[in-house]
mmCIF file of C-alpha atoms in Angstrom:
data_model
loop_
_atom_site.group_PDB
_atom_site.id
_atom_site.type_symbol
_atom_site.label_atom_id
_atom_site.label_comp_id
_atom_site.label_asym_id
_atom_site.label_seq_id
_atom_site.Cartn_x
_atom_site.Cartn_y
_atom_site.Cartn_z
ATOM 1 C CA MET A 1 77.502 -44.271 52.618
ATOM 2 C CA LYS A 2 76.498 -47.924 52.580
ATOM 3 C CA LYS A 3 72.796 -47.001 52.355
ATOM 4 C CA LEU A 4 73.652 -44.736 49.431
ATOM 5 C CA ILE A 5 75.462 -47.375 47.572
ATOM 6 C CA SER A 6 72.696 -49.981 48.317
ATOM 7 C CA LEU A 7 70.035 -47.437 46.958
ATOM 8 C CA PHE A 8 72.143 -46.667 43.922
ATOM 9 C CA THR A 9 72.583 -50.441 43.249
ATOM 10 C CA LEU A 10 68.878 -51.145 43.759
ATOM 11 C CA THR A 11 67.987 -48.324 41.380
ATOM 12 C CA ILE A 12 70.360 -49.733 38.643
ATOM 13 C CA CYS A 13 68.962 -53.295 39.160
ATOM 14 C CA LEU A 14 65.311 -51.929 38.758
ATOM 15 C CA THR A 15 66.243 -49.975 35.785
ATOM 16 C CA LEU A 16 67.918 -52.921 34.001
ATOM 17 C CA ASN A 17 64.987 -55.214 34.904
ATOM 18 C CA ALA A 18 62.542 -52.733 33.414
ATOM 19 C CA GLN A 19 64.710 -52.480 30.328
ATOM 20 C CA GLU A 20 64.928 -56.261 29.999
ATOM 21 C CA MET A 21 61.156 -56.514 30.472
ATOM 22 C CA GLU A 22 60.475 -53.993 27.587
ATOM 23 C CA GLN A 23 63.052 -55.795 25.345
ATOM 24 C CA SER A 24 61.193 -59.028 26.077
ATOM 25 C CA LEU A 25 57.722 -57.514 25.211
ATOM 26 C CA VAL A 26 59.159 -56.096 21.956
ATOM 27 C CA GLN A 27 60.650 -59.389 20.975
ATOM 28 C CA SER A 28 57.593 -61.247 21.952
ATOM 29 C CA THR A 29 55.425 -59.055 19.581
ATOM 30 C CA VAL A 30 57.741 -60.007 16.650
ATOM 31 C CA THR A 31 57.776 -63.662 17.583
ATOM 32 C CA LYS A 32 53.994 -63.862 18.101
ATOM 33 C CA LEU A 33 53.591 -62.346 14.603
ATOM 34 C CA PHE A 34 55.370 -65.282 13.051
ATOM 35 C CA VAL A 35 53.741 -67.971 15.234
ATOM 36 C CA ALA A 36 50.260 -66.530 14.461
ATOM 37 C CA THR A 37 51.054 -66.540 10.750
ATOM 38 C CA ASP A 38 52.073 -70.222 10.812
ATOM 39 C CA GLN A 39 48.861 -71.008 12.757
ATOM 40 C CA GLU A 40 46.800 -68.843 10.278
ATOM 41 C CA ASP A 41 45.427 -66.778 13.279
ATOM 42 C CA TRP A 42 44.770 -63.742 11.190
ATOM 43 C CA SER A 43 43.214 -61.752 13.829
ATOM 44 C CA LEU A 44 46.190 -62.087 16.056
ATOM 45 C CA VAL A 45 48.432 -61.373 13.071
ATOM 46 C CA GLU A 46 46.457 -58.087 12.582
ATOM 47 C CA ALA A 47 46.614 -57.210 16.257
ATOM 48 C CA LYS A 48 50.439 -57.209 16.192
ATOM 49 C CA PHE A 49 50.509 -54.419 13.639
ATOM 50 C CA ALA A 50 49.773 -50.607 13.998
ATOM 51 C CA ASP A 51 46.811 -49.099 12.154
ATOM 52 C CA GLN A 52 49.293 -48.451 9.118
ATOM 53 C CA VAL A 53 52.446 -50.433 8.328
ATOM 54 C CA ASN A 54 55.304 -49.793 5.898
ATOM 55 C CA LEU A 55 55.647 -53.239 4.406
ATOM 56 C CA ASP A 56 58.711 -53.808 2.336
ATOM 57 C CA TYR A 57 59.575 -57.098 0.593
ATOM 58 C CA SER A 58 61.225 -55.215 -2.339
ATOM 59 C CA SER A 59 64.567 -57.129 -1.954
ATOM 60 C CA MET A 60 62.748 -60.281 -2.935
ATOM 61 C CA THR A 61 59.891 -59.192 -5.041
ATOM 62 C CA GLY A 62 61.089 -55.968 -6.716
ATOM 63 C CA ASN A 63 57.923 -54.259 -5.702
ATOM 64 C CA PRO A 64 58.233 -51.015 -3.858
ATOM 65 C CA ALA A 65 57.487 -50.692 -0.066
ATOM 66 C CA ALA A 66 53.941 -49.611 0.655
ATOM 67 C CA GLU A 67 51.857 -48.188 3.516
ATOM 68 C CA VAL A 68 49.180 -50.824 4.205
ATOM 69 C CA SER A 69 46.713 -51.784 6.878
ATOM 70 C CA PRO A 70 46.844 -54.988 8.847
ATOM 71 C CA ALA A 71 43.769 -56.256 6.933
ATOM 72 C CA GLU A 72 45.478 -55.599 3.667
ATOM 73 C CA ILE A 73 48.657 -57.649 4.881
ATOM 74 C CA THR A 74 46.535 -60.608 6.042
ATOM 75 C CA SER A 75 44.302 -60.342 2.903
ATOM 76 C CA SER A 76 47.509 -60.823 0.805
ATOM 77 C CA TRP A 77 48.989 -63.543 2.950
ATOM 78 C CA LYS A 78 45.644 -65.441 2.816
ATOM 79 C CA THR A 79 45.940 -65.755 -0.935
ATOM 80 C CA VAL A 80 48.991 -68.067 -0.625
ATOM 81 C CA LEU A 81 49.864 -69.357 2.910
ATOM 82 C CA PRO A 82 46.744 -71.572 3.535
ATOM 83 C CA GLY A 83 47.489 -73.229 0.196
ATOM 84 C CA PHE A 84 50.620 -74.954 1.791
ATOM 85 C CA ASP A 85 50.202 -78.050 3.982
ATOM 86 C CA HIS A 86 52.559 -76.492 6.532
ATOM 87 C CA THR A 87 54.580 -73.194 6.946
ATOM 88 C CA HIS A 88 57.297 -72.694 9.541
ATOM 89 C CA HIS A 89 58.911 -69.363 10.184
ATOM 90 C CA GLN A 90 61.981 -69.406 12.436
ATOM 91 C CA ILE A 91 63.555 -66.327 13.741
ATOM 92 C CA GLY A 92 66.526 -65.642 15.870
ATOM 93 C CA ASN A 93 69.634 -63.665 16.539
ATOM 94 C CA PHE A 94 67.568 -60.703 17.879
ATOM 95 C CA ILE A 95 69.232 -57.336 18.058
ATOM 96 C CA THR A 96 66.877 -54.889 19.778
ATOM 97 C CA GLU A 97 67.099 -51.236 20.519
ATOM 98 C CA ILE A 98 64.578 -49.284 22.480
ATOM 99 C CA ILE A 99 64.499 -45.591 22.862
ATOM 100 C CA GLU A 100 61.456 -44.388 24.717
ATOM 101 C CA ASP A 101 58.355 -45.561 23.042
ATOM 102 C CA LYS A 102 60.042 -46.638 19.745
ATOM 103 C CA ALA A 103 61.909 -49.794 19.147
ATOM 104 C CA HIS A 104 63.845 -51.459 16.231
ATOM 105 C CA VAL A 105 64.413 -55.139 16.004
ATOM 106 C CA PHE A 106 66.757 -56.971 13.644
ATOM 107 C CA VAL A 107 66.339 -60.736 13.230
ATOM 108 C CA TYR A 108 67.476 -63.567 11.028
ATOM 109 C CA GLY A 109 64.542 -65.329 9.450
ATOM 110 C CA THR A 110 63.937 -68.645 7.564
ATOM 111 C CA ALA A 111 60.626 -69.559 6.165
ATOM 112 C CA SER A 112 59.898 -73.173 5.083
ATOM 113 C CA HIS A 113 56.849 -73.957 3.142
ATOM 114 C CA PHE A 114 55.676 -77.650 2.710
ATOM 115 C CA LEU A 115 53.451 -78.944 0.067
ATOM 116 C CA GLU A 116 53.434 -82.469 -1.217
ATOM 117 C CA ASP A 117 54.841 -82.459 -4.776
ATOM 118 C CA GLU A 118 56.872 -84.847 -6.953
ATOM 119 C CA ASN A 119 59.398 -82.237 -7.904
ATOM 120 C CA GLY A 120 60.155 -81.372 -4.241
ATOM 121 C CA SER A 121 57.942 -80.633 -1.338
ATOM 122 C CA VAL A 122 59.706 -77.775 0.366
ATOM 123 C CA TRP A 123 60.365 -74.189 -0.541
ATOM 124 C CA THR A 124 62.567 -72.303 1.770
ATOM 125 C CA VAL A 125 63.262 -68.596 1.859
ATOM 126 C CA VAL A 126 66.214 -67.182 3.996
ATOM 127 C CA GLY A 127 66.875 -63.633 4.893
ATOM 128 C CA SER A 128 66.609 -61.166 7.741
ATOM 129 C CA TYR A 129 63.954 -58.700 8.947
ATOM 130 C CA ASP A 130 64.015 -55.212 10.278
ATOM 131 C CA PHE A 131 60.962 -54.219 12.311
ATOM 132 C CA ASP A 132 60.071 -50.869 13.717
ATOM 133 C CA LEU A 133 57.614 -50.737 16.631
ATOM 134 C CA GLU A 134 55.836 -48.161 18.728
ATOM 135 C CA LYS A 135 54.382 -48.518 22.084
ATOM 136 C CA THR A 136 50.659 -47.775 22.489
ATOM 137 C CA GLY A 137 49.529 -48.118 26.044
ATOM 138 C CA SER A 138 51.142 -51.276 27.343
ATOM 139 C CA ASN A 139 51.371 -52.906 23.958
ATOM 140 C CA TRP A 140 54.059 -52.767 21.147
ATOM 141 C CA LYS A 141 52.782 -52.568 17.597
ATOM 142 C CA ILE A 142 54.689 -53.066 14.396
ATOM 143 C CA THR A 143 54.834 -49.839 12.268
ATOM 144 C CA ALA A 144 57.394 -51.133 9.710
ATOM 145 C CA MET A 145 58.458 -54.643 8.482
ATOM 146 C CA THR A 146 61.255 -54.985 5.998
ATOM 147 C CA PHE A 147 62.403 -58.360 4.610
ATOM 148 C CA ASN A 148 65.972 -58.364 3.501
ATOM 149 C CA TYR A 149 66.180 -61.430 0.977
ATOM 150 C CA LYS A 150 69.343 -63.568 0.972
ATOM 151 C CA PHE A 151 68.447 -66.666 -0.972
ATOM 152 C CA GLN A 152 65.774 -69.454 -1.502
ATOM 153 C CA ASN A 153 66.124 -73.052 -1.896
ATOM 154 C CA GLY A 154 64.002 -75.974 -2.950
ATOM 155 C CA ASN A 155 60.936 -76.053 -5.132
ATOM 156 C CA ASN A 156 60.018 -72.433 -5.829
ATOM 157 C CA GLU A 157 57.113 -73.550 -8.052
ATOM 158 C CA LEU A 158 55.239 -74.599 -4.780
ATOM 159 C CA ILE A 159 54.099 -70.994 -4.293
ATOM 160 C CA GLN A 160 51.994 -71.061 -7.523
ATOM 161 C CA LYS A 161 50.428 -74.403 -6.475
ATOM 162 C CA ALA A 162 49.736 -73.025 -3.092
ATOM 163 C CA ILE A 163 47.945 -69.931 -4.718
ATOM 164 C CA GLU A 164 45.892 -72.437 -6.910
ATOM 165 C CA ASN A 165 45.051 -74.581 -3.751
ATOM 166 C CA VAL A 166 43.660 -71.435 -2.033
ATOM 167 C CA SER A 167 41.606 -70.446 -5.133
ATOM 168 C CA LYS A 168 40.072 -73.853 -5.114
ATOM 169 C CA LYS A 169 38.817 -73.676 -1.587
#
């Protein structure tokens, strides 16, 4: 009977460890997306996405969600983010659910954008994100990214200045 209980306990521990490992891999994919964005490592950003992504910033922009490629995402982000002196995306409060080869991640997110300006040098956007991911091979890829806008603070004119900075390069 003791051997049966020990085997049962070992099986549960191995299962929990495997689940925790998958959860860590899923969360790491999302985290690396934001770190790579701040580092302007566009090839790594693209590698975190599936071939087609449902990208939805409608809560902030009013534009409808769209199915886009990773290259289309980075092409858009390259028109503004390199125009800031610094960007800093901070995420936390992960809630992650995994069912077989699909995952959903909810996180809080704050994005701070710094650009020297006499009217204020920081523009901050606060909200949360919903991500859907699929496992392909041993990697998790983001198939959907939805930003849930809450508020912004600081100098929201910096975004236009950042766009102008990029166009001058």
